[in-house]
Amino acid sequence: MTVTLDLDAAATDSHTRRALSDISLSIAKGKKIVVVTGAGISCSCGIPDFRSSDGLYAMVKEQYPDVVLKGRDLFDASLFRDPTSTAVFYTFISQLKRSIDAAEPTPTHHFIKMLDTKKKLLRSYTQNIDGLEARVGLLGSSCHEAKSSGKGKSKIRTKDVRNVQLHGDIHRVRCMACSAEYPCNEEHLELFQRGSAPECPECLSRSEARVARSARAIRVGSLRPGIVLYDESHPLGDDIGTIHTADLSRKPEMLIIMGTSLKVHGLKKLVKDFARTIHSSHSPSGASSSKKPFKVIFVNKTAPGSEWSDIIDYHISGETDRWTDKVIEDWKKMRPSDWEVQQTLVAADGETSMLGSLKTVKSLASTSAAKGKMLGRQRENIAPPSAAPTTKAPTANEKPVAPLSPSKRRQKSSHYDDVESSPSKRQSTSKHHHVMPSGERKMLFAEKTNKPSALVSDNGEKSKMDISLCDLSMQDVEGKDVTHCSVNGRLKHPVGDTSKLDISVLDLSMRDEESVVVKSRPFKVAGKAPPKTQRSQRRPTAKRVAKEKRSSAKELLAH
């Protein structure tokens, strides 16, 4: 049984107000919503109706007073059998087209677009021929942008269509002979206003081409409005059937019907198919078992017929614009997070400022990153120029810039750079690993820092570095004479028998690239063989050391 809710009673009746709020919440939580609309959603946009004193029927009656046609007869396919009724139809369509061009989309149209923006609209189906859904951004099935350019059976791109136009589009004209379609322009409207139809450019060009090659001319078709009349098949019927079947298989969650009386046979079948699928696929959720589920909603001033009592769950009596405004208002109160949009305040010069105008700024980070990545692939493993990288020093007025995070730093396109490359990929370009010049490289054991060097080289120049070498000699216990050493060019005499071990210090001054002969205890220079006079003074063997220890022990015992 269908439950009726009156929008006017919502202000005084708490039960109606609560039920309407629950319906709004169900729409806010829904994810796959199908919308079916009729002529009632376009009444508030300025399009004149058919039956009022200043309506379209009255305008046609003034031009053709002797013609008696009912409203249905103006949209019946049989009118093309009679030239007079055809002329009346063209005049009527030209008046309707000019009224639609001056109209603006209603809040209901924007509500449908909002559902699509929030990723809640599965598909929109409309009986209207005004094409106002396309103005708010919903791609229609009769639009030129939806035409398929492939060689398949489908004439339109079914996956991209968001609004299925069940009765065609008044903004298009179609040839009655070759079915070629064109946009309806002002030239076509002027001919329609006079009750005549323009010729098809496609048929005319083909006929002229045949005549040019001495062939028989073909019949040139006439253009008619691209709408679907009663008792007439839809040119896109197969594609619309494919879309309908695909939407049923996706298991929609809610069906909203607005502004239609549900009298057309094809629309009645479509609505019943969707309602049956929704009721069989989903059990009542978010409500108790005593309440009807908010699944099939019918919004119209007139109540549906008795045949819809088991199909429509709720009938909302009132204007569609008022109801859609209330749904959005309740939605913003109950789920404010769904309406949060991130925007940026940008000044006129492009710098961030709190005083700038509010507009959305497109980030160029992804574009620049993609370009940098492509540039890196092209310049990979290319050695950089020999010039050293320069670093711009910050000026006094310039603020220091914080370093980028590791994930945002510029990636290297070459591993030849020693500044930013990894340690394993760096290539050393230095040939000298020592700080000292080659002439001053000697064997360094101790550095003389307290005494000034008094040693002068043969050519009279003072050495750049004076190093003292400490020569330690183990003396025997017998108290033999200590080898005389030269310290800074002076001979040092032996000291008395005060200890068993006597340490002599030999200070050798290093010369620049010239060897200095020191008359002292011989020492071994790396890389050179000792002189013949020093070969006799070899390292003591183990037997000799043991013999000397025994003799020294005997002397100690003798004392």
PDB file of C-alpha atoms in Angstrom, residues 244-412:
ATOM      1  CA  HIS A 244      18.303  -0.678 -19.139  1.00  0.00           C
ATOM      2  CA  THR A 245      19.479  -4.291 -18.848  1.00  0.00           C
ATOM      3  CA  ALA A 246      22.896  -3.232 -17.563  1.00  0.00           C
ATOM      4  CA  ASP A 247      21.342  -1.011 -14.860  1.00  0.00           C
ATOM      5  CA  LEU A 248      19.083  -3.827 -13.689  1.00  0.00           C
ATOM      6  CA  SER A 249      22.079  -6.136 -13.325  1.00  0.00           C
ATOM      7  CA  ARG A 250      23.854  -3.575 -11.130  1.00  0.00           C
ATOM      8  CA  LYS A 251      21.070  -3.932  -8.505  1.00  0.00           C
ATOM      9  CA  PRO A 252      19.937  -0.349  -7.788  1.00  0.00           C
ATOM     10  CA  GLU A 253      19.030   0.584  -4.227  1.00  0.00           C
ATOM     11  CA  MET A 254      16.405   3.319  -4.721  1.00  0.00           C
ATOM     12  CA  LEU A 255      14.029   4.600  -7.433  1.00  0.00           C
ATOM     13  CA  ILE A 256      12.850   8.246  -7.488  1.00  0.00           C
ATOM     14  CA  ILE A 257      10.006   9.126  -9.901  1.00  0.00           C
ATOM     15  CA  MET A 258       9.254  12.844 -10.373  1.00  0.00           C
ATOM     16  CA  GLY A 259       6.917  14.909 -12.559  1.00  0.00           C
ATOM     17  CA  THR A 260       5.209  12.188 -14.603  1.00  0.00           C
ATOM     18  CA  SER A 261       1.738  10.668 -14.612  1.00  0.00           C
ATOM     19  CA  LEU A 262       3.018   7.177 -15.583  1.00  0.00           C
ATOM     20  CA  LYS A 263       0.611   6.818 -18.508  1.00  0.00           C
ATOM     21  CA  VAL A 264       3.022   5.875 -21.307  1.00  0.00           C
ATOM     22  CA  HIS A 265       3.305   2.127 -21.808  1.00  0.00           C
ATOM     23  CA  GLY A 266       7.076   2.021 -22.316  1.00  0.00           C
ATOM     24  CA  LEU A 267       7.751   4.094 -19.204  1.00  0.00           C
ATOM     25  CA  LYS A 268       5.379   1.973 -17.113  1.00  0.00           C
ATOM     26  CA  LYS A 269       7.296  -1.167 -18.042  1.00  0.00           C
ATOM     27  CA  LEU A 270      10.652   0.471 -17.225  1.00  0.00           C
ATOM     28  CA  VAL A 271       9.469   1.655 -13.779  1.00  0.00           C
ATOM     29  CA  LYS A 272       7.984  -1.744 -12.873  1.00  0.00           C
ATOM     30  CA  ASP A 273      11.216  -3.535 -13.824  1.00  0.00           C
ATOM     31  CA  PHE A 274      13.316  -1.282 -11.602  1.00  0.00           C
ATOM     32  CA  ALA A 275      10.863  -1.453  -8.686  1.00  0.00           C
ATOM     33  CA  ARG A 276      10.725  -5.272  -8.841  1.00  0.00           C
ATOM     34  CA  THR A 277      14.536  -5.506  -8.847  1.00  0.00           C
ATOM     35  CA  ILE A 278      14.908  -3.072  -5.938  1.00  0.00           C
ATOM     36  CA  HIS A 279      12.312  -4.790  -3.741  1.00  0.00           C
ATOM     37  CA  SER A 280      13.707  -8.266  -4.390  1.00  0.00           C
ATOM     38  CA  SER A 281      17.349  -7.374  -3.895  1.00  0.00           C
ATOM     39  CA  HIS A 282      17.221  -5.367  -0.663  1.00  0.00           C
ATOM     40  CA  SER A 283      15.530  -6.060   2.625  1.00  0.00           C
ATOM     41  CA  PRO A 284      14.347  -3.174   4.847  1.00  0.00           C
ATOM     42  CA  SER A 285      17.336  -1.554   6.544  1.00  0.00           C
ATOM     43  CA  GLY A 286      17.488   1.460   8.807  1.00  0.00           C
ATOM     44  CA  ALA A 287      13.793   1.107   9.707  1.00  0.00           C
ATOM     45  CA  SER A 288      11.677  -1.218  11.804  1.00  0.00           C
ATOM     46  CA  SER A 289       9.495  -3.950  10.321  1.00  0.00           C
ATOM     47  CA  SER A 290       6.345  -1.853  10.927  1.00  0.00           C
ATOM     48  CA  LYS A 291       7.554   0.843   8.529  1.00  0.00           C
ATOM     49  CA  LYS A 292       7.662   0.565   4.766  1.00  0.00           C
ATOM     50  CA  PRO A 293      11.141   0.675   3.259  1.00  0.00           C
ATOM     51  CA  PHE A 294      12.182   3.888   1.531  1.00  0.00           C
ATOM     52  CA  LYS A 295      12.862   2.264  -1.821  1.00  0.00           C
ATOM     53  CA  VAL A 296      10.433   3.578  -4.481  1.00  0.00           C
ATOM     54  CA  ILE A 297       9.519   7.275  -4.075  1.00  0.00           C
ATOM     55  CA  PHE A 298       6.948   9.038  -6.294  1.00  0.00           C
ATOM     56  CA  VAL A 299       6.931  12.867  -6.251  1.00  0.00           C
ATOM     57  CA  ASN A 300       4.029  14.506  -8.112  1.00  0.00           C
ATOM     58  CA  LYS A 301       1.023  16.724  -7.486  1.00  0.00           C
ATOM     59  CA  THR A 302      -1.416  14.000  -8.589  1.00  0.00           C
ATOM     60  CA  ALA A 303      -1.542  10.623  -6.880  1.00  0.00           C
ATOM     61  CA  PRO A 304      -0.636   7.456  -8.811  1.00  0.00           C
ATOM     62  CA  GLY A 305      -3.300   4.991  -9.954  1.00  0.00           C
ATOM     63  CA  SER A 306      -4.367   1.897  -8.087  1.00  0.00           C
ATOM     64  CA  GLU A 307      -2.137  -0.323 -10.190  1.00  0.00           C
ATOM     65  CA  TRP A 308       0.888   1.220  -8.443  1.00  0.00           C
ATOM     66  CA  SER A 309      -0.206   0.497  -4.863  1.00  0.00           C
ATOM     67  CA  ASP A 310       2.115  -2.489  -4.465  1.00  0.00           C
ATOM     68  CA  ILE A 311       4.973  -0.914  -6.431  1.00  0.00           C
ATOM     69  CA  ILE A 312       5.353   2.643  -5.080  1.00  0.00           C
ATOM     70  CA  ASP A 313       6.256   2.843  -1.391  1.00  0.00           C
ATOM     71  CA  TYR A 314       5.765   6.578  -0.754  1.00  0.00           C
ATOM     72  CA  HIS A 315       3.916   9.281  -2.692  1.00  0.00           C
ATOM     73  CA  ILE A 316       5.045  12.815  -1.860  1.00  0.00           C
ATOM     74  CA  SER A 317       2.350  15.273  -2.894  1.00  0.00           C
ATOM     75  CA  GLY A 318       3.785  18.626  -3.958  1.00  0.00           C
ATOM     76  CA  GLU A 319       6.126  20.350  -6.350  1.00  0.00           C
ATOM     77  CA  THR A 320       9.360  18.634  -7.179  1.00  0.00           C
ATOM     78  CA  ASP A 321      11.450  21.786  -6.643  1.00  0.00           C
ATOM     79  CA  ARG A 322      10.179  22.185  -3.046  1.00  0.00           C
ATOM     80  CA  TRP A 323      10.876  18.560  -2.222  1.00  0.00           C
ATOM     81  CA  THR A 324      14.403  18.553  -3.682  1.00  0.00           C
ATOM     82  CA  ASP A 325      15.243  21.727  -1.725  1.00  0.00           C
ATOM     83  CA  LYS A 326      14.036  20.058   1.484  1.00  0.00           C
ATOM     84  CA  VAL A 327      16.095  16.933   0.790  1.00  0.00           C
ATOM     85  CA  ILE A 328      19.264  18.996   0.364  1.00  0.00           C
ATOM     86  CA  GLU A 329      18.476  21.017   3.507  1.00  0.00           C
ATOM     87  CA  ASP A 330      17.962  17.877   5.627  1.00  0.00           C
ATOM     88  CA  TRP A 331      21.027  16.272   4.084  1.00  0.00           C
ATOM     89  CA  LYS A 332      23.255  19.180   5.100  1.00  0.00           C
ATOM     90  CA  LYS A 333      21.925  19.059   8.657  1.00  0.00           C
ATOM     91  CA  MET A 334      22.236  15.305   9.166  1.00  0.00           C
ATOM     92  CA  ARG A 335      25.468  14.686   7.230  1.00  0.00           C
ATOM     93  CA  PRO A 336      27.460  17.957   7.004  1.00  0.00           C
ATOM     94  CA  SER A 337      30.685  16.107   6.194  1.00  0.00           C
ATOM     95  CA  ASP A 338      29.276  15.180   2.762  1.00  0.00           C
ATOM     96  CA  TRP A 339      29.285  18.860   1.786  1.00  0.00           C
ATOM     97  CA  GLU A 340      32.805  19.806   2.806  1.00  0.00           C
ATOM     98  CA  VAL A 341      34.773  20.988  -0.222  1.00  0.00           C
ATOM     99  CA  GLN A 342      38.469  21.835  -0.033  1.00  0.00           C
ATOM    100  CA  GLN A 343      39.188  25.169  -1.694  1.00  0.00           C
ATOM    101  CA  THR A 344      42.093  27.616  -1.710  1.00  0.00           C
ATOM    102  CA  LEU A 345      42.193  31.363  -1.219  1.00  0.00           C
ATOM    103  CA  VAL A 346      44.359  32.825  -3.975  1.00  0.00           C
ATOM    104  CA  ALA A 347      45.167  36.479  -4.558  1.00  0.00           C
ATOM    105  CA  ALA A 348      45.101  38.099  -7.968  1.00  0.00           C
ATOM    106  CA  ASP A 349      48.883  37.872  -8.427  1.00  0.00           C
ATOM    107  CA  GLY A 350      48.927  34.151  -7.724  1.00  0.00           C
ATOM    108  CA  GLU A 351      50.349  34.355  -4.183  1.00  0.00           C
ATOM    109  CA  THR A 352      48.527  32.854  -1.248  1.00  0.00           C
ATOM    110  CA  SER A 353      46.587  35.492   0.619  1.00  0.00           C
ATOM    111  CA  MET A 354      43.619  35.547   2.953  1.00  0.00           C
ATOM    112  CA  LEU A 355      42.280  38.580   1.091  1.00  0.00           C
ATOM    113  CA  GLY A 356      42.186  36.844  -2.301  1.00  0.00           C
ATOM    114  CA  SER A 357      39.119  35.598  -4.077  1.00  0.00           C
ATOM    115  CA  LEU A 358      37.819  32.085  -3.382  1.00  0.00           C
ATOM    116  CA  LYS A 359      38.577  29.765  -6.252  1.00  0.00           C
ATOM    117  CA  THR A 360      39.878  26.263  -6.813  1.00  0.00           C
ATOM    118  CA  VAL A 361      43.518  26.083  -7.831  1.00  0.00           C
ATOM    119  CA  LYS A 362      44.771  23.275 -10.024  1.00  0.00           C
ATOM    120  CA  SER A 363      47.929  21.758  -8.648  1.00  0.00           C
ATOM    121  CA  LEU A 364      50.817  21.454 -11.058  1.00  0.00           C
ATOM    122  CA  ALA A 365      52.801  19.056  -8.866  1.00  0.00           C
ATOM    123  CA  SER A 366      51.677  15.940 -10.678  1.00  0.00           C
ATOM    124  CA  THR A 367      52.276  17.519 -14.089  1.00  0.00           C
ATOM    125  CA  SER A 368      55.742  18.734 -13.192  1.00  0.00           C
ATOM    126  CA  ALA A 369      56.605  15.419 -11.569  1.00  0.00           C
ATOM    127  CA  ALA A 370      55.539  13.544 -14.688  1.00  0.00           C
ATOM    128  CA  LYS A 371      57.566  15.875 -16.892  1.00  0.00           C
ATOM    129  CA  GLY A 372      60.584  15.526 -14.609  1.00  0.00           C
ATOM    130  CA  LYS A 373      60.300  11.756 -14.677  1.00  0.00           C
ATOM    131  CA  MET A 374      60.159  11.681 -18.480  1.00  0.00           C
ATOM    132  CA  LEU A 375      63.101  14.084 -18.655  1.00  0.00           C
ATOM    133  CA  GLY A 376      65.041  11.891 -16.248  1.00  0.00           C
ATOM    134  CA  ARG A 377      64.463   8.837 -18.451  1.00  0.00           C
ATOM    135  CA  GLN A 378      65.770  10.704 -21.485  1.00  0.00           C
ATOM    136  CA  ARG A 379      68.878  12.050 -19.701  1.00  0.00           C
ATOM    137  CA  GLU A 380      69.769   8.974 -17.700  1.00  0.00           C
ATOM    138  CA  ASN A 381      73.539   8.237 -17.264  1.00  0.00           C
ATOM    139  CA  ILE A 382      74.649  11.389 -19.064  1.00  0.00           C
ATOM    140  CA  ALA A 383      77.652  13.029 -17.467  1.00  0.00           C
ATOM    141  CA  PRO A 384      76.985  16.602 -16.292  1.00  0.00           C
ATOM    142  CA  PRO A 385      79.154  19.515 -17.500  1.00  0.00           C
ATOM    143  CA  SER A 386      82.505  20.018 -15.858  1.00  0.00           C
ATOM    144  CA  ALA A 387      81.496  23.251 -14.209  1.00  0.00           C
ATOM    145  CA  ALA A 388      81.028  22.931 -10.475  1.00  0.00           C
ATOM    146  CA  PRO A 389      77.502  23.331  -9.165  1.00  0.00           C
ATOM    147  CA  THR A 390      76.811  26.745  -7.810  1.00  0.00           C
ATOM    148  CA  THR A 391      74.694  27.376  -4.753  1.00  0.00           C
ATOM    149  CA  LYS A 392      72.782  30.584  -4.511  1.00  0.00           C
ATOM    150  CA  ALA A 393      73.573  32.369  -1.266  1.00  0.00           C
ATOM    151  CA  PRO A 394      70.549  33.826   0.501  1.00  0.00           C
ATOM    152  CA  THR A 395      70.382  37.584   0.557  1.00  0.00           C
ATOM    153  CA  ALA A 396      69.673  39.708   3.582  1.00  0.00           C
ATOM    154  CA  ASN A 397      65.985  40.194   2.807  1.00  0.00           C
ATOM    155  CA  GLU A 398      65.404  36.675   1.592  1.00  0.00           C
ATOM    156  CA  LYS A 399      63.962  34.195   4.063  1.00  0.00           C
ATOM    157  CA  PRO A 400      65.627  30.793   4.344  1.00  0.00           C
ATOM    158  CA  VAL A 401      63.705  28.058   2.577  1.00  0.00           C
ATOM    159  CA  ALA A 402      63.049  24.863   4.497  1.00  0.00           C
ATOM    160  CA  PRO A 403      64.493  21.739   2.865  1.00  0.00           C
ATOM    161  CA  LEU A 404      62.093  19.478   1.045  1.00  0.00           C
ATOM    162  CA  SER A 405      61.059  16.134   2.410  1.00  0.00           C
ATOM    163  CA  PRO A 406      62.936  13.094   1.032  1.00  0.00           C
ATOM    164  CA  SER A 407      59.919  12.062  -1.037  1.00  0.00           C
ATOM    165  CA  LYS A 408      59.766  15.473  -2.762  1.00  0.00           C
ATOM    166  CA  ARG A 409      63.437  15.992  -3.490  1.00  0.00           C
ATOM    167  CA  ARG A 410      64.496  16.066  -7.095  1.00  0.00           C
ATOM    168  CA  GLN A 411      65.761  12.702  -8.210  1.00  0.00           C
ATOM    169  CA  LYS A 412      69.166  12.525  -9.879  1.00  0.00           C
TER     170      LYS A 412
END
